């Protein structure tokens, strides 16, 4: 046995930065659940490739809730606008925005719904956001373990609000890795989106402000990556229902729902304006 | 020697005769719930022109003991439906808090513009009840489903046997005997609904709740009442039976201080 | 045709993140004859071109009724479509039994989509080899969905699948703005025109090879075959093909795009 095998491997925490092409022809990339001699699972990396081609999805954690937004690329003018939703509700207080293979995303969210429903059956209470992220990380990971399945071609942004921690935002990758975020981005325009998210004073903005920023960031990322294609902006939020307490440390089971049409329209108008201005003056509140 | 544990420490056969072990084996069939434990009494409801009124008191009895006096037996399900339950309270809580809550969550996260209405929820509940009775493990309840459905008031009942029934005026439990005649005086048939106003319907239901409190020993004067219209569901908890008069009691043996 | 290392099964990603087996399954749709679907405010229509294996053989069924408010048109492997349509019928029946409600179109479509997705993620299965157009009416109005073996489903105002369907799609893209306010008859004619545009040069629509289905608000799903479509075809005869008329000796302008 070569001694290198006995060396402890560095803990792989994120697979984004690996160069990809060295895998081809080695034979180690032909089956899931197989390690290459340097300790990589190429099939998982390839699944990540599928995500990188998907429409941009972002999540913003605010002080009083969470905003999810996706760039829904429109392949044909015959499509029914407003149908073909990309952000799914899971239970009443969690939303999941996915980038990557859409059918895989549906499978993923339907599992998340089962997790939420089972949690309720067992504990008679909604599932905390971190527990949901854990469960879904575990589920994605299981699909890297066997040669009889393939990993999910999906990176999922999980946003919600629970009683213990208030707003929560997590991103689960095809490997099963899941981190908590203040601002998360995935899909084709993730680099541009991340750069913009980093400029925001997260999580100290309100949901209303995040709606405007999310629209702007999706427009910006679209402009940067898939300018030639049409797209539709889909946006949801998780926040406490109207009438409940609204103060600095907001906690409680939020409600995940679509952002009202008027607010989206206004945010899109501002986003377009800032694109035309092309300026950096978009930061003022 | 018999090494089975049930033979240990038994009287010796040669001294006392063969041990009668028949009680150790159960020859009885499996038994599930044979009777309700903690119970709620009547639910009453009446259609009117433009909606439905439904009411149920807040008592959960343990036998004849008035055990819990703040139990909510009406449950709003979705936007335009109220389910009221009589019978076993824990079965009611299972129906209300497990089945119906998860039903609505699952309906709403589809986000496709479809919503379960009263008739859909009613069908679902009656199928659940019927399926449980076919397993000989019934949910020991009688339900009234009241709602606004397809531009019309909706009212129907389902019970632990899976029996389904619909009428413009319905009552469960003791109310089926005491309240229904009062309700039918106002609303003899479906055609009569058109001429019943909301106020009239509420008054009739309140009258029924009062009469039930007079004559049903498992009832309470504190009750909840809900009015479902095309617009929404208005709920009123902590209603109190109004204009009570116990004057008749004087003429009845066993009440108050009396001379025989 | 060339093999590559990544197209043996549907559980292997290519280095670009593609799943070739699934992409090949999408090709199977193009082996089938064309089917077109379209919706107005009140109706959803499916039209399709039937093929017969030989002159004396019968024509292959292209449109399957699922329920009184719902039906599908298929292109690709007909046996796979039968499996899926039986499943849709079950879903439909269970919705009626359990909720006393005709199943919402989007939900039954998502149910088969989820079924199809599983076949693309587990070894030992193959993706379905059929594309479907699902047309139906529910409480939210008429709908048209396209189903693909990848598990992808999308809602359309007008869609075409199968061999040479690009020409039909071209027609739909040109005319779709008229669909919304079309009445029942106009919608069927739009569908037939799109269908006609996708025919091979030597083919024409006949009562034998054309199949039509209509479902509308307050109108049950109905399938029209044989002589029942004659009247529509007659009306169609008076209208010029948008590709420049089929009777004359016009130049062969549009070369085939699929097949």
Short mmCIF file of N, CA and C in Angstrom, two decimals, chain A residues 20-21 24 29-30 43 46-47 49-50 53 76-80 83-84 86 101-104 106-107 143 147-153, chain C residues 5-6 10-17 19 110 113-114 117 120-123 145 150-158 169 172-173 176:
data_model
loop_
_atom_site.label_atom_id
_atom_site.label_comp_id
_atom_site.label_asym_id
_atom_site.label_seq_id
_atom_site.Cartn_x
_atom_site.Cartn_y
_atom_site.Cartn_z
N UNK A 20 -11.16 21.27 -12.56
CA UNK A 20 -12.00 20.12 -12.86
C UNK A 20 -11.39 19.18 -13.89
N UNK A 21 -10.73 19.70 -14.88
CA UNK A 21 -10.41 18.89 -16.06
C UNK A 21 -9.41 17.77 -15.80
N UNK A 24 -10.54 13.85 -16.07
CA UNK A 24 -10.96 13.06 -17.23
C UNK A 24 -9.87 12.11 -17.69
N UNK A 29 -13.48 9.02 -12.38
CA UNK A 29 -14.64 9.91 -12.41
C UNK A 29 -15.86 9.24 -13.03
N UNK A 30 -15.77 7.92 -13.22
CA UNK A 30 -16.85 7.27 -13.95
C UNK A 30 -17.95 6.75 -13.05
N UNK A 43 -17.54 12.68 -9.24
CA UNK A 43 -18.97 12.77 -9.61
C UNK A 43 -19.65 13.90 -8.84
N UNK A 46 -18.70 17.05 -10.56
CA UNK A 46 -19.44 17.23 -11.81
C UNK A 46 -20.88 17.69 -11.54
N UNK A 47 -21.44 17.15 -10.47
CA UNK A 47 -22.80 17.58 -10.11
C UNK A 47 -22.79 19.08 -9.83
N UNK A 49 -20.97 21.15 -11.24
CA UNK A 49 -20.95 21.80 -12.55
C UNK A 49 -22.36 22.07 -13.07
N UNK A 50 -23.23 21.09 -12.83
CA UNK A 50 -24.61 21.26 -13.29
C UNK A 50 -25.24 22.47 -12.61
N UNK A 53 -24.32 25.99 -13.99
CA UNK A 53 -24.98 26.45 -15.22
C UNK A 53 -26.40 26.92 -14.99
N UNK A 76 -38.54 30.22 -23.75
CA UNK A 76 -39.46 30.38 -24.87
C UNK A 76 -40.53 31.39 -24.52
N UNK A 77 -40.96 32.15 -25.51
CA UNK A 77 -42.00 33.12 -25.21
C UNK A 77 -43.37 32.47 -25.08
N UNK A 78 -43.42 31.17 -25.38
CA UNK A 78 -44.70 30.45 -25.23
C UNK A 78 -44.96 30.04 -23.78
N UNK A 79 -43.95 30.16 -22.94
CA UNK A 79 -44.12 29.79 -21.53
C UNK A 79 -45.12 30.71 -20.84
N UNK A 80 -45.84 30.16 -19.90
CA UNK A 80 -46.79 30.95 -19.12
C UNK A 80 -46.02 31.67 -18.01
N UNK A 83 -46.06 31.06 -13.88
CA UNK A 83 -46.19 29.64 -13.56
C UNK A 83 -44.77 29.09 -13.42
N UNK A 84 -44.62 27.79 -13.33
CA UNK A 84 -43.29 27.18 -13.29
C UNK A 84 -42.43 27.77 -12.18
N UNK A 86 -39.96 28.40 -9.05
CA UNK A 86 -38.65 27.86 -8.71
C UNK A 86 -38.34 27.91 -7.22
N UNK A 101 -30.27 21.41 -11.65
CA UNK A 101 -31.27 20.61 -12.36
C UNK A 101 -32.62 20.75 -11.68
N UNK A 102 -33.58 21.28 -12.41
CA UNK A 102 -34.88 21.59 -11.79
C UNK A 102 -35.61 20.34 -11.29
N UNK A 103 -35.61 19.24 -12.05
CA UNK A 103 -36.27 18.04 -11.51
C UNK A 103 -35.62 17.55 -10.22
N UNK A 104 -34.29 17.63 -10.14
CA UNK A 104 -33.61 17.26 -8.91
C UNK A 104 -34.04 18.19 -7.77
N UNK A 106 -36.85 19.57 -7.39
CA UNK A 106 -38.17 19.20 -6.92
C UNK A 106 -38.12 17.98 -6.00
N UNK A 107 -37.26 17.02 -6.38
CA UNK A 107 -37.06 15.86 -5.52
C UNK A 107 -36.54 16.33 -4.15
N UNK A 143 -26.53 10.64 -1.12
CA UNK A 143 -26.47 10.43 -2.57
C UNK A 143 -25.05 10.57 -3.11
N UNK A 147 -22.69 3.77 -5.49
CA UNK A 147 -22.51 3.83 -6.94
C UNK A 147 -23.86 3.66 -7.64
N UNK A 148 -24.89 3.30 -6.88
CA UNK A 148 -26.18 3.06 -7.51
C UNK A 148 -27.02 4.33 -7.65
N UNK A 149 -26.51 5.43 -7.16
CA UNK A 149 -27.23 6.69 -7.32
C UNK A 149 -26.24 7.76 -7.77
N UNK A 150 -26.79 8.89 -8.18
CA UNK A 150 -25.90 10.02 -8.47
C UNK A 150 -26.22 11.14 -7.50
N UNK A 151 -25.26 12.03 -7.29
CA UNK A 151 -25.52 13.15 -6.37
C UNK A 151 -26.58 14.07 -6.96
N UNK A 152 -27.15 14.92 -6.13
CA UNK A 152 -28.09 15.92 -6.60
C UNK A 152 -27.37 16.99 -7.42
N UNK A 153 -27.92 17.31 -8.57
CA UNK A 153 -27.35 18.41 -9.36
C UNK A 153 -27.96 19.72 -8.88
N UNK C 5 -17.55 7.93 -22.46
CA UNK C 5 -17.46 7.22 -21.18
C UNK C 5 -18.62 7.50 -20.23
N UNK C 6 -19.33 8.56 -20.48
CA UNK C 6 -20.28 9.03 -19.47
C UNK C 6 -21.73 8.74 -19.82
N UNK C 10 -27.84 6.51 -16.22
CA UNK C 10 -28.33 7.84 -15.85
C UNK C 10 -27.85 8.24 -14.44
N UNK C 11 -26.86 7.51 -13.90
CA UNK C 11 -26.36 7.94 -12.60
C UNK C 11 -24.93 8.49 -12.71
N UNK C 12 -24.52 8.81 -13.93
CA UNK C 12 -23.17 9.34 -14.10
C UNK C 12 -23.21 10.72 -14.75
N UNK C 13 -22.65 11.68 -14.06
CA UNK C 13 -22.52 13.03 -14.62
C UNK C 13 -21.33 13.08 -15.56
N UNK C 14 -21.44 13.81 -16.65
CA UNK C 14 -20.27 14.10 -17.46
C UNK C 14 -19.50 15.23 -16.78
N UNK C 15 -18.25 15.45 -17.18
CA UNK C 15 -17.48 16.53 -16.53
C UNK C 15 -18.15 17.90 -16.65
N UNK C 16 -19.03 18.05 -17.62
CA UNK C 16 -19.74 19.33 -17.75
C UNK C 16 -21.01 19.37 -16.91
N UNK C 17 -21.29 18.28 -16.21
CA UNK C 17 -22.49 18.25 -15.38
C UNK C 17 -23.73 17.83 -16.16
N UNK C 19 -26.13 14.75 -18.03
CA UNK C 19 -26.45 13.33 -17.87
C UNK C 19 -26.90 12.84 -19.23
N UNK C 110 -47.01 17.35 -11.83
CA UNK C 110 -45.87 17.24 -10.94
C UNK C 110 -45.69 15.83 -10.41
N UNK C 113 -43.90 13.98 -13.00
CA UNK C 113 -42.55 14.53 -13.10
C UNK C 113 -41.66 13.97 -11.99
N UNK C 114 -42.21 13.90 -10.79
CA UNK C 114 -41.43 13.35 -9.68
C UNK C 114 -41.10 11.88 -9.89
N UNK C 117 -38.29 11.76 -12.41
CA UNK C 117 -37.00 12.20 -11.88
C UNK C 117 -36.26 11.05 -11.20
N UNK C 120 -34.01 9.02 -13.17
CA UNK C 120 -32.77 9.64 -13.65
C UNK C 120 -31.72 9.70 -12.56
N UNK C 121 -32.05 9.20 -11.38
CA UNK C 121 -31.08 9.32 -10.28
C UNK C 121 -30.69 7.96 -9.67
N UNK C 122 -31.35 6.90 -10.12
CA UNK C 122 -31.05 5.60 -9.54
C UNK C 122 -30.60 4.61 -10.60
N UNK C 123 -29.59 3.82 -10.28
CA UNK C 123 -29.06 2.85 -11.22
C UNK C 123 -30.08 1.73 -11.44
N UNK C 145 -49.45 21.70 -20.14
CA UNK C 145 -48.12 21.43 -19.61
C UNK C 145 -47.37 20.51 -20.55
N UNK C 150 -36.81 13.88 -18.52
CA UNK C 150 -35.86 14.34 -17.51
C UNK C 150 -36.57 14.65 -16.19
N UNK C 151 -37.89 14.70 -16.25
CA UNK C 151 -38.64 15.10 -15.06
C UNK C 151 -38.96 16.57 -15.11
N UNK C 152 -38.60 17.20 -16.21
CA UNK C 152 -38.88 18.63 -16.38
C UNK C 152 -40.33 18.80 -16.81
N UNK C 153 -41.03 19.71 -16.17
CA UNK C 153 -42.37 20.06 -16.63
C UNK C 153 -42.48 21.58 -16.69
N UNK C 154 -43.11 22.08 -17.75
CA UNK C 154 -43.26 23.52 -17.90
C UNK C 154 -44.65 23.82 -18.42
N UNK C 155 -45.21 24.92 -17.96
CA UNK C 155 -46.54 25.30 -18.45
C UNK C 155 -46.40 26.26 -19.62
N UNK C 156 -47.16 25.96 -20.67
CA UNK C 156 -47.07 26.72 -21.92
C UNK C 156 -48.43 27.29 -22.34
N UNK C 157 -48.37 28.32 -23.19
CA UNK C 157 -49.58 28.79 -23.87
C UNK C 157 -49.80 27.97 -25.13
N UNK C 158 -48.69 27.47 -25.68
CA UNK C 158 -48.76 26.60 -26.84
C UNK C 158 -47.47 25.80 -26.91
N UNK C 169 -43.80 24.70 -33.76
CA UNK C 169 -43.46 25.68 -32.73
C UNK C 169 -43.30 27.06 -33.36
N UNK C 172 -46.64 28.44 -33.72
CA UNK C 172 -47.20 28.83 -32.43
C UNK C 172 -46.59 30.14 -31.94
N UNK C 173 -45.29 30.27 -32.11
CA UNK C 173 -44.62 31.49 -31.64
C UNK C 173 -45.10 32.70 -32.41
N UNK C 176 -49.24 32.98 -31.19
CA UNK C 176 -49.76 32.67 -29.84
C UNK C 176 -50.55 33.80 -29.20
#
